[in-house]
Short mmCIF file of C-alpha atoms (C1' of nucleotides) in Angstrom, two decimals:
data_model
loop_
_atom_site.label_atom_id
_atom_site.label_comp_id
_atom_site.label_asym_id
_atom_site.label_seq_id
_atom_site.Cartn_x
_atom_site.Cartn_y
_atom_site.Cartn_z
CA UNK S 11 0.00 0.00 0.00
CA UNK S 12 2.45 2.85 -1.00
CA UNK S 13 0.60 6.11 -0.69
CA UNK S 14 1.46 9.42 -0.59
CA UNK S 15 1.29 11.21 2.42
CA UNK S 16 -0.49 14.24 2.63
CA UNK S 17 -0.09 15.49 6.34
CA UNK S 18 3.99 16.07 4.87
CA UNK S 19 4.28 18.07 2.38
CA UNK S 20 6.11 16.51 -1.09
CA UNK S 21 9.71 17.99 -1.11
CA UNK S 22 9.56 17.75 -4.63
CA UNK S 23 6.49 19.46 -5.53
CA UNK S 24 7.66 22.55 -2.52
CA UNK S 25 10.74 22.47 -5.24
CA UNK S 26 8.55 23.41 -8.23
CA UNK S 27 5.75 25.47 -6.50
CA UNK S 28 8.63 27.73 -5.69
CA UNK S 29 10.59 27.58 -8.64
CA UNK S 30 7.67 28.58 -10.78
CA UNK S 31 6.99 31.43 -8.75
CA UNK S 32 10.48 33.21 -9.27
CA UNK S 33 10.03 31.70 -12.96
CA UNK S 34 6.80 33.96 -13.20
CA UNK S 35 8.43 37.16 -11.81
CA UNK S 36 12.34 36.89 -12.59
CA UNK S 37 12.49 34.30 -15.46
CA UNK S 38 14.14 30.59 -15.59
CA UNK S 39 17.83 32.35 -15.74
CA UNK S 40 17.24 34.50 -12.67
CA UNK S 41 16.07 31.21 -10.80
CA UNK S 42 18.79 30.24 -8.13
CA UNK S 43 19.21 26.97 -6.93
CA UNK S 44 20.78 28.06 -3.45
CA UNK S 45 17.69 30.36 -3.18
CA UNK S 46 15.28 27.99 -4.24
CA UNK S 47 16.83 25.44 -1.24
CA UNK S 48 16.45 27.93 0.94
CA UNK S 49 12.79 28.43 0.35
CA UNK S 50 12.23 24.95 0.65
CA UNK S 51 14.06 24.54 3.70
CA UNK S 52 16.85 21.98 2.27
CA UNK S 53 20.71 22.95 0.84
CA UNK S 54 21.39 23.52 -2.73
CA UNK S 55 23.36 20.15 -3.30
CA UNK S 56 19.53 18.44 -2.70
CA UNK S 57 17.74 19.90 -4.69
CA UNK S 58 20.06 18.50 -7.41
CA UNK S 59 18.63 14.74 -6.42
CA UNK S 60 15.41 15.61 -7.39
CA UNK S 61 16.50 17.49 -10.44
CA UNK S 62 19.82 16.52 -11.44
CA UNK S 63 20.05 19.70 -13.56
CA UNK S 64 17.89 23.19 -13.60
CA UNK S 65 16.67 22.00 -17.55
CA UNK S 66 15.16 18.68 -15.46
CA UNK S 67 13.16 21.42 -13.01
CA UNK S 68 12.38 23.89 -16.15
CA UNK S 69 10.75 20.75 -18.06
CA UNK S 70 8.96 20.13 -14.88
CA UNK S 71 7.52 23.49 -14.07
CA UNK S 72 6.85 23.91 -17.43
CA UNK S 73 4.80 20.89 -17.73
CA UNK S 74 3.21 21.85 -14.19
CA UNK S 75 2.17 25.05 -15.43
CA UNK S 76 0.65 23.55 -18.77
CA UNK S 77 -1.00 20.73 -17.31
CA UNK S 78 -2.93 23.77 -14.91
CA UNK S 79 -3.62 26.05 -17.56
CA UNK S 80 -5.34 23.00 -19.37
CA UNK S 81 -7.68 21.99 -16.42
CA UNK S 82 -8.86 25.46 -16.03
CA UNK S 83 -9.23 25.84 -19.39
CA UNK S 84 -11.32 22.49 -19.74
CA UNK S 85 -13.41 23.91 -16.92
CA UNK S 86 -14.62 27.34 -19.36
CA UNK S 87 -15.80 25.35 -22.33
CA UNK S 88 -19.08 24.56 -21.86
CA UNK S 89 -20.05 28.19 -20.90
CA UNK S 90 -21.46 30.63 -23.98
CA UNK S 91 -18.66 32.46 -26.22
CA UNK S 92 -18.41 35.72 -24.67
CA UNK S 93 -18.43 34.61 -21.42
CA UNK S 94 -15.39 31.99 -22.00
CA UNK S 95 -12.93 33.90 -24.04
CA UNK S 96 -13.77 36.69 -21.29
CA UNK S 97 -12.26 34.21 -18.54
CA UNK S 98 -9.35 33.25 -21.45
CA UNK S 99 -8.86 37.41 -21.27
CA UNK S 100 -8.58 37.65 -17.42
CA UNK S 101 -6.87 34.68 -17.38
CA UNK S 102 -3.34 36.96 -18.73
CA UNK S 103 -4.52 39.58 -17.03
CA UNK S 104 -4.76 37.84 -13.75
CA UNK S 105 -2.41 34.56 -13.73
CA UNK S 106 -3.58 31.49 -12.86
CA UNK S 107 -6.47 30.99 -10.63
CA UNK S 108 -5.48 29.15 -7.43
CA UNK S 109 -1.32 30.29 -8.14
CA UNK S 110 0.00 31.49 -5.04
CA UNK S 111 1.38 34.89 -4.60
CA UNK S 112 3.16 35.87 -1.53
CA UNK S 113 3.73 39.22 -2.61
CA UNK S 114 2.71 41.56 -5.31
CA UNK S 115 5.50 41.44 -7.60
CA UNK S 116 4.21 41.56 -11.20
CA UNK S 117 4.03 38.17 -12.98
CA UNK S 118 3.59 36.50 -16.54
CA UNK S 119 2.84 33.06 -17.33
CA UNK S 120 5.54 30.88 -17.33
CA UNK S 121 5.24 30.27 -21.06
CA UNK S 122 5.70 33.48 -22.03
CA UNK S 123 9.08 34.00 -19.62
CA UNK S 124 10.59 30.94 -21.00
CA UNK S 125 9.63 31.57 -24.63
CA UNK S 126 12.06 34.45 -24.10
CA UNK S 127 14.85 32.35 -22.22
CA UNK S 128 14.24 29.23 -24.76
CA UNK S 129 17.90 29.28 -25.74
CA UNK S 130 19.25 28.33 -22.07
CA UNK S 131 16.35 25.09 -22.02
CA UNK S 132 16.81 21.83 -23.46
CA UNK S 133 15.53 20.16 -25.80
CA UNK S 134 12.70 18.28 -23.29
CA UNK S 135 12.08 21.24 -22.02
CA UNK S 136 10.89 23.22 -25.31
CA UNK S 137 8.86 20.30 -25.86
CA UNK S 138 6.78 21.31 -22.68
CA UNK S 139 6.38 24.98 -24.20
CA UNK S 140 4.98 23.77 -27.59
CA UNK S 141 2.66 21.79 -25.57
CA UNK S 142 1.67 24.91 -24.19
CA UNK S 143 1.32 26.65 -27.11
CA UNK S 144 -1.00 23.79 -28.93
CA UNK S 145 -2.97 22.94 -25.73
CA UNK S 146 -4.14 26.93 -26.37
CA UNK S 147 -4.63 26.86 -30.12
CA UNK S 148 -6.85 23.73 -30.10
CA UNK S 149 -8.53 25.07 -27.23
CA UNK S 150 -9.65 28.24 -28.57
CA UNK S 151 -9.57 26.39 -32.30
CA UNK S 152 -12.77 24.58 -30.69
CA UNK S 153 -14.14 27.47 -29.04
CA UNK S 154 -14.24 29.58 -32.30
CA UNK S 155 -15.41 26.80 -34.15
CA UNK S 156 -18.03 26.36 -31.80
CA UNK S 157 -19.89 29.79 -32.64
CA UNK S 158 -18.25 30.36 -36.06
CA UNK S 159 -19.85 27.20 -38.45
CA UNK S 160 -19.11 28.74 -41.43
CA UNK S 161 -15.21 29.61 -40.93
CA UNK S 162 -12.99 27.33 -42.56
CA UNK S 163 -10.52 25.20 -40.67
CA UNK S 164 -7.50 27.39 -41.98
CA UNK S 165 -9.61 30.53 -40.93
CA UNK S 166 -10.24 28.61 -37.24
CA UNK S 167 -6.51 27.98 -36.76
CA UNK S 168 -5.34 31.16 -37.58
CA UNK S 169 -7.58 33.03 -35.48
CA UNK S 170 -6.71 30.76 -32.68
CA UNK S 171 -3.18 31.05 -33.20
CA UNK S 172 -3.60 34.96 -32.94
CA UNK S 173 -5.81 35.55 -29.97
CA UNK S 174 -2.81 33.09 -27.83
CA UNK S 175 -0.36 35.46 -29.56
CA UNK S 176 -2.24 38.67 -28.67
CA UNK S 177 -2.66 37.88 -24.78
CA UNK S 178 0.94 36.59 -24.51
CA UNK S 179 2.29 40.03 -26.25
CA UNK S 180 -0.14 41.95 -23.78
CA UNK S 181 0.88 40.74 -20.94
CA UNK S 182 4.40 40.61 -22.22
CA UNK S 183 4.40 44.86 -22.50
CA UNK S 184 2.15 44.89 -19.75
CA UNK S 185 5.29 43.42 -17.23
CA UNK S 186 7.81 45.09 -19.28
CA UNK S 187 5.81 48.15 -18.08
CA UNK S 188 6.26 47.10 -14.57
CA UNK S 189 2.89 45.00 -14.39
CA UNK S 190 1.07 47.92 -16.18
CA UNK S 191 -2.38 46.36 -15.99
CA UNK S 192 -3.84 49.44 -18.31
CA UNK S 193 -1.82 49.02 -21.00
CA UNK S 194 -3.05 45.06 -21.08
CA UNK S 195 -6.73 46.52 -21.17
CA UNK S 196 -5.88 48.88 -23.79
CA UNK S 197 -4.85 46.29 -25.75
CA UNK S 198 -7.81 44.10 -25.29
CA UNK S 199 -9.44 46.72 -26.02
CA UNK S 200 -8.46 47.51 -29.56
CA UNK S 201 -8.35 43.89 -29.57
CA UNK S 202 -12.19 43.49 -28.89
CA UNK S 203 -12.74 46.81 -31.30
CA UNK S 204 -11.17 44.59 -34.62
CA UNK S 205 -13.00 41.98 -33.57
CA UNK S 206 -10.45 39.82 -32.81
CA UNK S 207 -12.62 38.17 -29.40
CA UNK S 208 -15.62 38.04 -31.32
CA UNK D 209 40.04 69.91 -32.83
CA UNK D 210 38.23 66.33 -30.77
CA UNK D 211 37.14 64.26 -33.55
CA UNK D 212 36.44 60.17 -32.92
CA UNK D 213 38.53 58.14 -35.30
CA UNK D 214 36.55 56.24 -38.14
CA UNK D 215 39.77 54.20 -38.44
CA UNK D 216 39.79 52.57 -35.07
CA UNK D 217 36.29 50.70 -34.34
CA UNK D 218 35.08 52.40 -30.85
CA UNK D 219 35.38 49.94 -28.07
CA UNK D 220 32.23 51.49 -26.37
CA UNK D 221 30.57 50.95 -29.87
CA UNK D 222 31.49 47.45 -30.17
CA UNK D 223 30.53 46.28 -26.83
CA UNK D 224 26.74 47.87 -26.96
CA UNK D 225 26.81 46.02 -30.62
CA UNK D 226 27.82 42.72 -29.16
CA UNK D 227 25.53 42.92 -26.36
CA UNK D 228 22.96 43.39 -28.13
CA UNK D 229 23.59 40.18 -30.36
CA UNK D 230 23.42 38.18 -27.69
CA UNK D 231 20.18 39.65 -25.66
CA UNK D 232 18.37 39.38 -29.12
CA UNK D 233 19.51 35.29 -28.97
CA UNK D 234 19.78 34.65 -25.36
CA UNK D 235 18.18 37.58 -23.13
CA UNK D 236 19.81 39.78 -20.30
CA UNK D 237 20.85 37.35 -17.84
CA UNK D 238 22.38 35.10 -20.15
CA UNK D 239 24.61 37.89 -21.23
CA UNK D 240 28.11 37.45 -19.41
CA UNK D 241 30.52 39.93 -19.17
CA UNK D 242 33.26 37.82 -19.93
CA UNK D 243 32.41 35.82 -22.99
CA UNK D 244 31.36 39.62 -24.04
CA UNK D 245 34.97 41.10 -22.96
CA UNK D 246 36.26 37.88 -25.27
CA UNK D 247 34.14 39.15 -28.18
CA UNK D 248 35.27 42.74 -28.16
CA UNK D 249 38.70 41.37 -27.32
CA UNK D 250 39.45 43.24 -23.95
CA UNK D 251 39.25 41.71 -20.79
CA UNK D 252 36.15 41.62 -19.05
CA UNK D 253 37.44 44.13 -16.24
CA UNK D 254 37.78 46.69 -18.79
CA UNK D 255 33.80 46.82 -20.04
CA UNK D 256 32.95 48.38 -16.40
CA UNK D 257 35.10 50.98 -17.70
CA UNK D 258 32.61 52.18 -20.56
CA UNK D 259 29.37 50.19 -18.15
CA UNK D 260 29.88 50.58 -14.86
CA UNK D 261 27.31 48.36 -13.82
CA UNK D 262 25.54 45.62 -16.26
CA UNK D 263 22.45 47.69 -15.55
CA UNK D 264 24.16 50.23 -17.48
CA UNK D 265 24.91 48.44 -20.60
CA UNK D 266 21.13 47.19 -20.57
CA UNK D 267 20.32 50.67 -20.91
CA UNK D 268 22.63 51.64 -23.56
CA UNK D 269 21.10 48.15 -25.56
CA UNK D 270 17.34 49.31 -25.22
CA UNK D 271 18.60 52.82 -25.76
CA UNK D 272 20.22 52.05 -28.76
CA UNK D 273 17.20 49.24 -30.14
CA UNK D 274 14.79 52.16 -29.66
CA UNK D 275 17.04 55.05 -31.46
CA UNK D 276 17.50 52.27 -34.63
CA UNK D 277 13.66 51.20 -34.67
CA UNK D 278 12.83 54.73 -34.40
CA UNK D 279 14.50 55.70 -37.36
CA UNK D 280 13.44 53.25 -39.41
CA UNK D 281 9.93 53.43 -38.89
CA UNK D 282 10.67 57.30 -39.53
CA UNK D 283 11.75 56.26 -42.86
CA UNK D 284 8.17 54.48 -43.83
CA UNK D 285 5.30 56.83 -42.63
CA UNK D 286 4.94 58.77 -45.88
CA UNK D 287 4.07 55.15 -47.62
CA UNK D 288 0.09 54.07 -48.57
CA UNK D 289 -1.06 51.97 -45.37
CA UNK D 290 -1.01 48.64 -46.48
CA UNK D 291 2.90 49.23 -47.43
CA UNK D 292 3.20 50.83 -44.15
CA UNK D 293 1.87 48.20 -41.98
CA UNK D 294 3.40 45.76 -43.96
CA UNK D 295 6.82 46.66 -43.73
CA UNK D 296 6.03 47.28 -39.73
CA UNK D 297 5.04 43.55 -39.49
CA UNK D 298 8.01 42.20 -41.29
CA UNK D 299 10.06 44.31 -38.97
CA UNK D 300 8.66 41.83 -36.27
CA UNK D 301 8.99 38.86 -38.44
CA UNK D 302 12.85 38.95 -39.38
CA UNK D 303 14.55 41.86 -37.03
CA UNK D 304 15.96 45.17 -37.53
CA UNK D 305 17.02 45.94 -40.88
CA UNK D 306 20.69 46.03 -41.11
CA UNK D 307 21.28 44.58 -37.27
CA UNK D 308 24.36 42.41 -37.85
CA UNK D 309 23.30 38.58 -37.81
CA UNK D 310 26.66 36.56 -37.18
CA UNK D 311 24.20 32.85 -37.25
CA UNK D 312 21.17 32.19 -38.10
CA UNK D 313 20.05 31.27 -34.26
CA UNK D 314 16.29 32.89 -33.75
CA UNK D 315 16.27 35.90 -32.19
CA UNK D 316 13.58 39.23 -31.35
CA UNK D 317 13.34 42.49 -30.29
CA UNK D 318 15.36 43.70 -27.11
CA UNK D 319 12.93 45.22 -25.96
CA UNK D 320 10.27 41.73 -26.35
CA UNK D 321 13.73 40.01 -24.58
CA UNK D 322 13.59 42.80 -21.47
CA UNK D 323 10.49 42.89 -20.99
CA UNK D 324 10.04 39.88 -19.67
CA UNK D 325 13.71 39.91 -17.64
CA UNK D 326 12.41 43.41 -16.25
CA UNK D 327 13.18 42.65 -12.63
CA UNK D 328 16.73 42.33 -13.53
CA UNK D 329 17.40 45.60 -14.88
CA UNK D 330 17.47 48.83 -13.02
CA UNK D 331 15.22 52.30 -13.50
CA UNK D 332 16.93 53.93 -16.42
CA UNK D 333 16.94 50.93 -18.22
CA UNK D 334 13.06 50.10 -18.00
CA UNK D 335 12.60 53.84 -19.03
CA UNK D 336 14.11 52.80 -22.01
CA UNK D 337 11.15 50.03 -22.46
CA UNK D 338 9.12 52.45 -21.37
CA UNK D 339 10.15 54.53 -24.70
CA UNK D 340 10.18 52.07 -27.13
CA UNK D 341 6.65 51.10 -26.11
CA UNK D 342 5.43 55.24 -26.37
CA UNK D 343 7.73 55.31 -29.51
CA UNK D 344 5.81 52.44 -31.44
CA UNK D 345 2.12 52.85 -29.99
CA UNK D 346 2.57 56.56 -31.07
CA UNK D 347 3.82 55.35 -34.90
CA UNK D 348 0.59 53.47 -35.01
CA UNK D 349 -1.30 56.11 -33.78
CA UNK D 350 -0.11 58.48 -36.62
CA UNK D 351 -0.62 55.71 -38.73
CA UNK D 352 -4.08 54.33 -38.13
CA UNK D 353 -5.36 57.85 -37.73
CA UNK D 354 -4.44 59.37 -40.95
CA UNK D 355 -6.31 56.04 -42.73
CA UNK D 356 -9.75 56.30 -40.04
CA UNK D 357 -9.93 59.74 -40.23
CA UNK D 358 -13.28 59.04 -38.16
CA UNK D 359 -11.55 57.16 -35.43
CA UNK D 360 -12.01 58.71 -31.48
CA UNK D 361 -9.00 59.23 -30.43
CA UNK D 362 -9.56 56.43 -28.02
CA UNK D 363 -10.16 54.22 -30.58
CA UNK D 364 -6.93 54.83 -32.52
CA UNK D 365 -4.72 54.39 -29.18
CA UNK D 366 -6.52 50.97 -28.44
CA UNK D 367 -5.70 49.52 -31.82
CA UNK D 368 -2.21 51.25 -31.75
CA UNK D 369 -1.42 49.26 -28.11
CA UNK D 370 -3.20 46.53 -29.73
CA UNK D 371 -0.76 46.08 -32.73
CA UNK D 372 1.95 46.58 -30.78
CA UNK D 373 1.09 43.86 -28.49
CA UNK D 374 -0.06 41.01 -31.14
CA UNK D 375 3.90 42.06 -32.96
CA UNK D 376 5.40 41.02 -30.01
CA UNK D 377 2.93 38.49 -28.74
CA UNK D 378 4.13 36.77 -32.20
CA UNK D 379 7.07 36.97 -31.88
CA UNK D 380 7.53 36.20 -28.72
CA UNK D 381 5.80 32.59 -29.13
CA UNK D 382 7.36 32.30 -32.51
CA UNK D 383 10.72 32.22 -30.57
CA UNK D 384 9.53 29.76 -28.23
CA UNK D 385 8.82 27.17 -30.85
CA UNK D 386 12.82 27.50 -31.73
CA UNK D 387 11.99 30.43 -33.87
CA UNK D 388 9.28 29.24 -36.44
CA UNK D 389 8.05 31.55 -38.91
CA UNK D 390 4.98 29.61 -39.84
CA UNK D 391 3.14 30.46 -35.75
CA UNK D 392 4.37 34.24 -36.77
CA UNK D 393 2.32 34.04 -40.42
CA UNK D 394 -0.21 32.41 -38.84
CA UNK D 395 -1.12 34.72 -36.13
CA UNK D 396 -0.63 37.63 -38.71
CA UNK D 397 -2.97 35.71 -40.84
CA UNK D 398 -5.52 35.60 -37.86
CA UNK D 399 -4.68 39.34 -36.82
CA UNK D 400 -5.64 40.53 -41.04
CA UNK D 401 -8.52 38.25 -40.84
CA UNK D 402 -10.11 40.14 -38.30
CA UNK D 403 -9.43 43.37 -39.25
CA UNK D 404 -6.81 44.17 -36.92
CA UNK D 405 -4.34 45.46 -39.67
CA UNK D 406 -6.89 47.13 -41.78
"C1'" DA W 143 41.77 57.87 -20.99
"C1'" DC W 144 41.75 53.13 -21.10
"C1'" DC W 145 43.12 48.64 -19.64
"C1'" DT W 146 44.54 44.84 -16.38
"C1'" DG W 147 45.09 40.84 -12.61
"C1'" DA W 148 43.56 39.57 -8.40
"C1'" DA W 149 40.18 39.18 -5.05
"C1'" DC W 150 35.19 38.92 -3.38
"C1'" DA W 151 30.71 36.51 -2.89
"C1'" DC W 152 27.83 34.50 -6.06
"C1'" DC W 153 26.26 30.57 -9.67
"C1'" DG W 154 25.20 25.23 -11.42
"C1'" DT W 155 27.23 20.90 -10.95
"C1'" DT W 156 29.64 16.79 -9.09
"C1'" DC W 157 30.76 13.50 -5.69
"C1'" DA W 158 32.03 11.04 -1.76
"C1'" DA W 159 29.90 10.62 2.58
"C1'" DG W 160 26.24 10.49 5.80
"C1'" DT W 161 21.36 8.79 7.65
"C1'" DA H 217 15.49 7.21 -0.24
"C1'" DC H 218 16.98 11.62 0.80
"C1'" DC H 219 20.28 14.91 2.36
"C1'" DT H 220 24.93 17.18 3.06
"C1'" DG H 221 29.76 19.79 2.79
"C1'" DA H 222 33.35 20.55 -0.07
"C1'" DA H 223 35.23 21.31 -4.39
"C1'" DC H 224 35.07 22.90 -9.38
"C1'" DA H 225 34.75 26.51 -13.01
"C1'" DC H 226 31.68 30.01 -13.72
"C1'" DC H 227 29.34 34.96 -12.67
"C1'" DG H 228 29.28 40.58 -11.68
"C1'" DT H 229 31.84 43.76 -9.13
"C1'" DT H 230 35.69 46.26 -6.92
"C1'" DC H 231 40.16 48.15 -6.70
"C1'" DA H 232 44.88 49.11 -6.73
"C1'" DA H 233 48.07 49.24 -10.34
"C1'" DG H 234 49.66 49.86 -14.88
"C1'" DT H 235 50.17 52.71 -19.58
#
DNA sequence: ACCTGAACACCGTTCAAGT
DNA sequence: ACCTGAACACCGTTCAAGT
């Protein structure tokens, strides 16, 4: 009967709770392993034994974040249009439901930090962020579809693929801005006007 | 009679050149003083000579991104608006015109890079974001506006951030993928589609 | 004015050693 | 199974010293 307890908590998942919060705020190359023990309460030379190298913990938080984002997102799609590519909207705007934040330090998804700092991941790693980046698409591929019957597949995809790439580049000035949450809502707001969330 | 030679290359020159190669590729934190000081052929003492501080040099890179992006886009506003716009969204698709390219590894705009390391650089240097953001939005504003001559004013500034943001957002998850033009055409091909470059 | 070597406290990683 | 201290080559920064 192995089971995991729950009155302990996992070291491992402390590990990548904390990583992905610096990950959100600093990025994957600001993320310190001697700083990340010390959150945890362990020294740097363990974390290394659950990830033998910081690529192993960026797959992993990656992954963590993805496999999040894609619950909540399963959770919106029964709900009428407006209504769930409104949540999609706060959803940059806001981080992830449920993340949490021990301060208010501005924040980004953890797709859109890494995207940036791809070149210092491997090659499991990436794999994680294109999961990302589909597990989107075909999500909002299905919710277009959904109200638009008459728009071609190609016409589907491509608005898909631009409504991920519009809230990522939001959110992505927004925190350059210093977690500017008007210039996000500007944005969505000439977004909205074009009828790009329509 | 002070004059700077044209014969020598400047050393200060060189350095805010290099740097920038590699925070287009890699991002801020990557960027090591050292393998920099290597590159320039000093050693890496000698670069807080010309940058005290690397906080310094990441002002003098989004300085000097802004200064070159705001020239060229200088160069294209008397063009008919579909040439205009064009020629702004190729500038996201393949990088500054004329930046040095020594590989072929992806890279995108400093600023795109920054933003997302913003925590990592100091005050002067995210005013510098701070003006490459005004220094686009306000492009598009002259743009859009002299095209939808019955545009609010509010109007034209929402779909001026809004450009601005799907650009980057593109890029940005373009990069991610290991730098794949076809998620870049795609989201352009959503963004036209809706009317958001129109 | 511009460059340098040496030192400082940091970084990821490795490894032999502990429980 | 999980953790540790010590060592390694790296990092930005400082500074006294060179030209």
């Amino acid at each position: 009967m192995s089971m995991k307890s729950t009155e302990q908590i996992d070291t491992r998942e402390a590990i990548i709770q904390a990583a992905r919060n610096t990950v959100m705020k600093d990025g994957y190359n600001a993320l310190s392993f001697r700083d990340l023990a010390a959150d945890v309460g362990i020294k740097s030379a363990s974390v290394h034994y659950h990830f033998p190298t910081k690529g192993d913990l960026a797959e992993a938080v990656v992954s963590r974040h993805c496999s999040d984002v894609e619950a909540y997102l399963e959770s919106l799609s029964e709900k009428p249009f407006d209504e769930t590519i409104g949540a999609y909207v706060k959803l940059f705007r806001s981080g992830i439901p449920g993340m949490a934040k021990s301060d208010n330090a501005p924040r980004i998804c953890v797709s859109a930090m890494v995207s940036a700092e791809v070149s210092a991941i491997p090659l499991p790693a990436r794999a994680q962020l294109e999961r990302f980046a589909k597990a989107n698409i075909n999500w909002l591929a299905g919710v277009i579809a959904k109200k638009h019957k008459s728009f071609t597949e190609e016409k589907v995809m491509a608005r898909a693929h631009a409504i991920f790439a519009a809230m990522e580049g939001a959110q992505l000035i927004s925190h350059g801005l210093g977690g500017d949450r008007a210039s996000f809502d500007k944005a969505v707001e000439g977004y909205r006007d074009a009828g790009l969330l329509s």
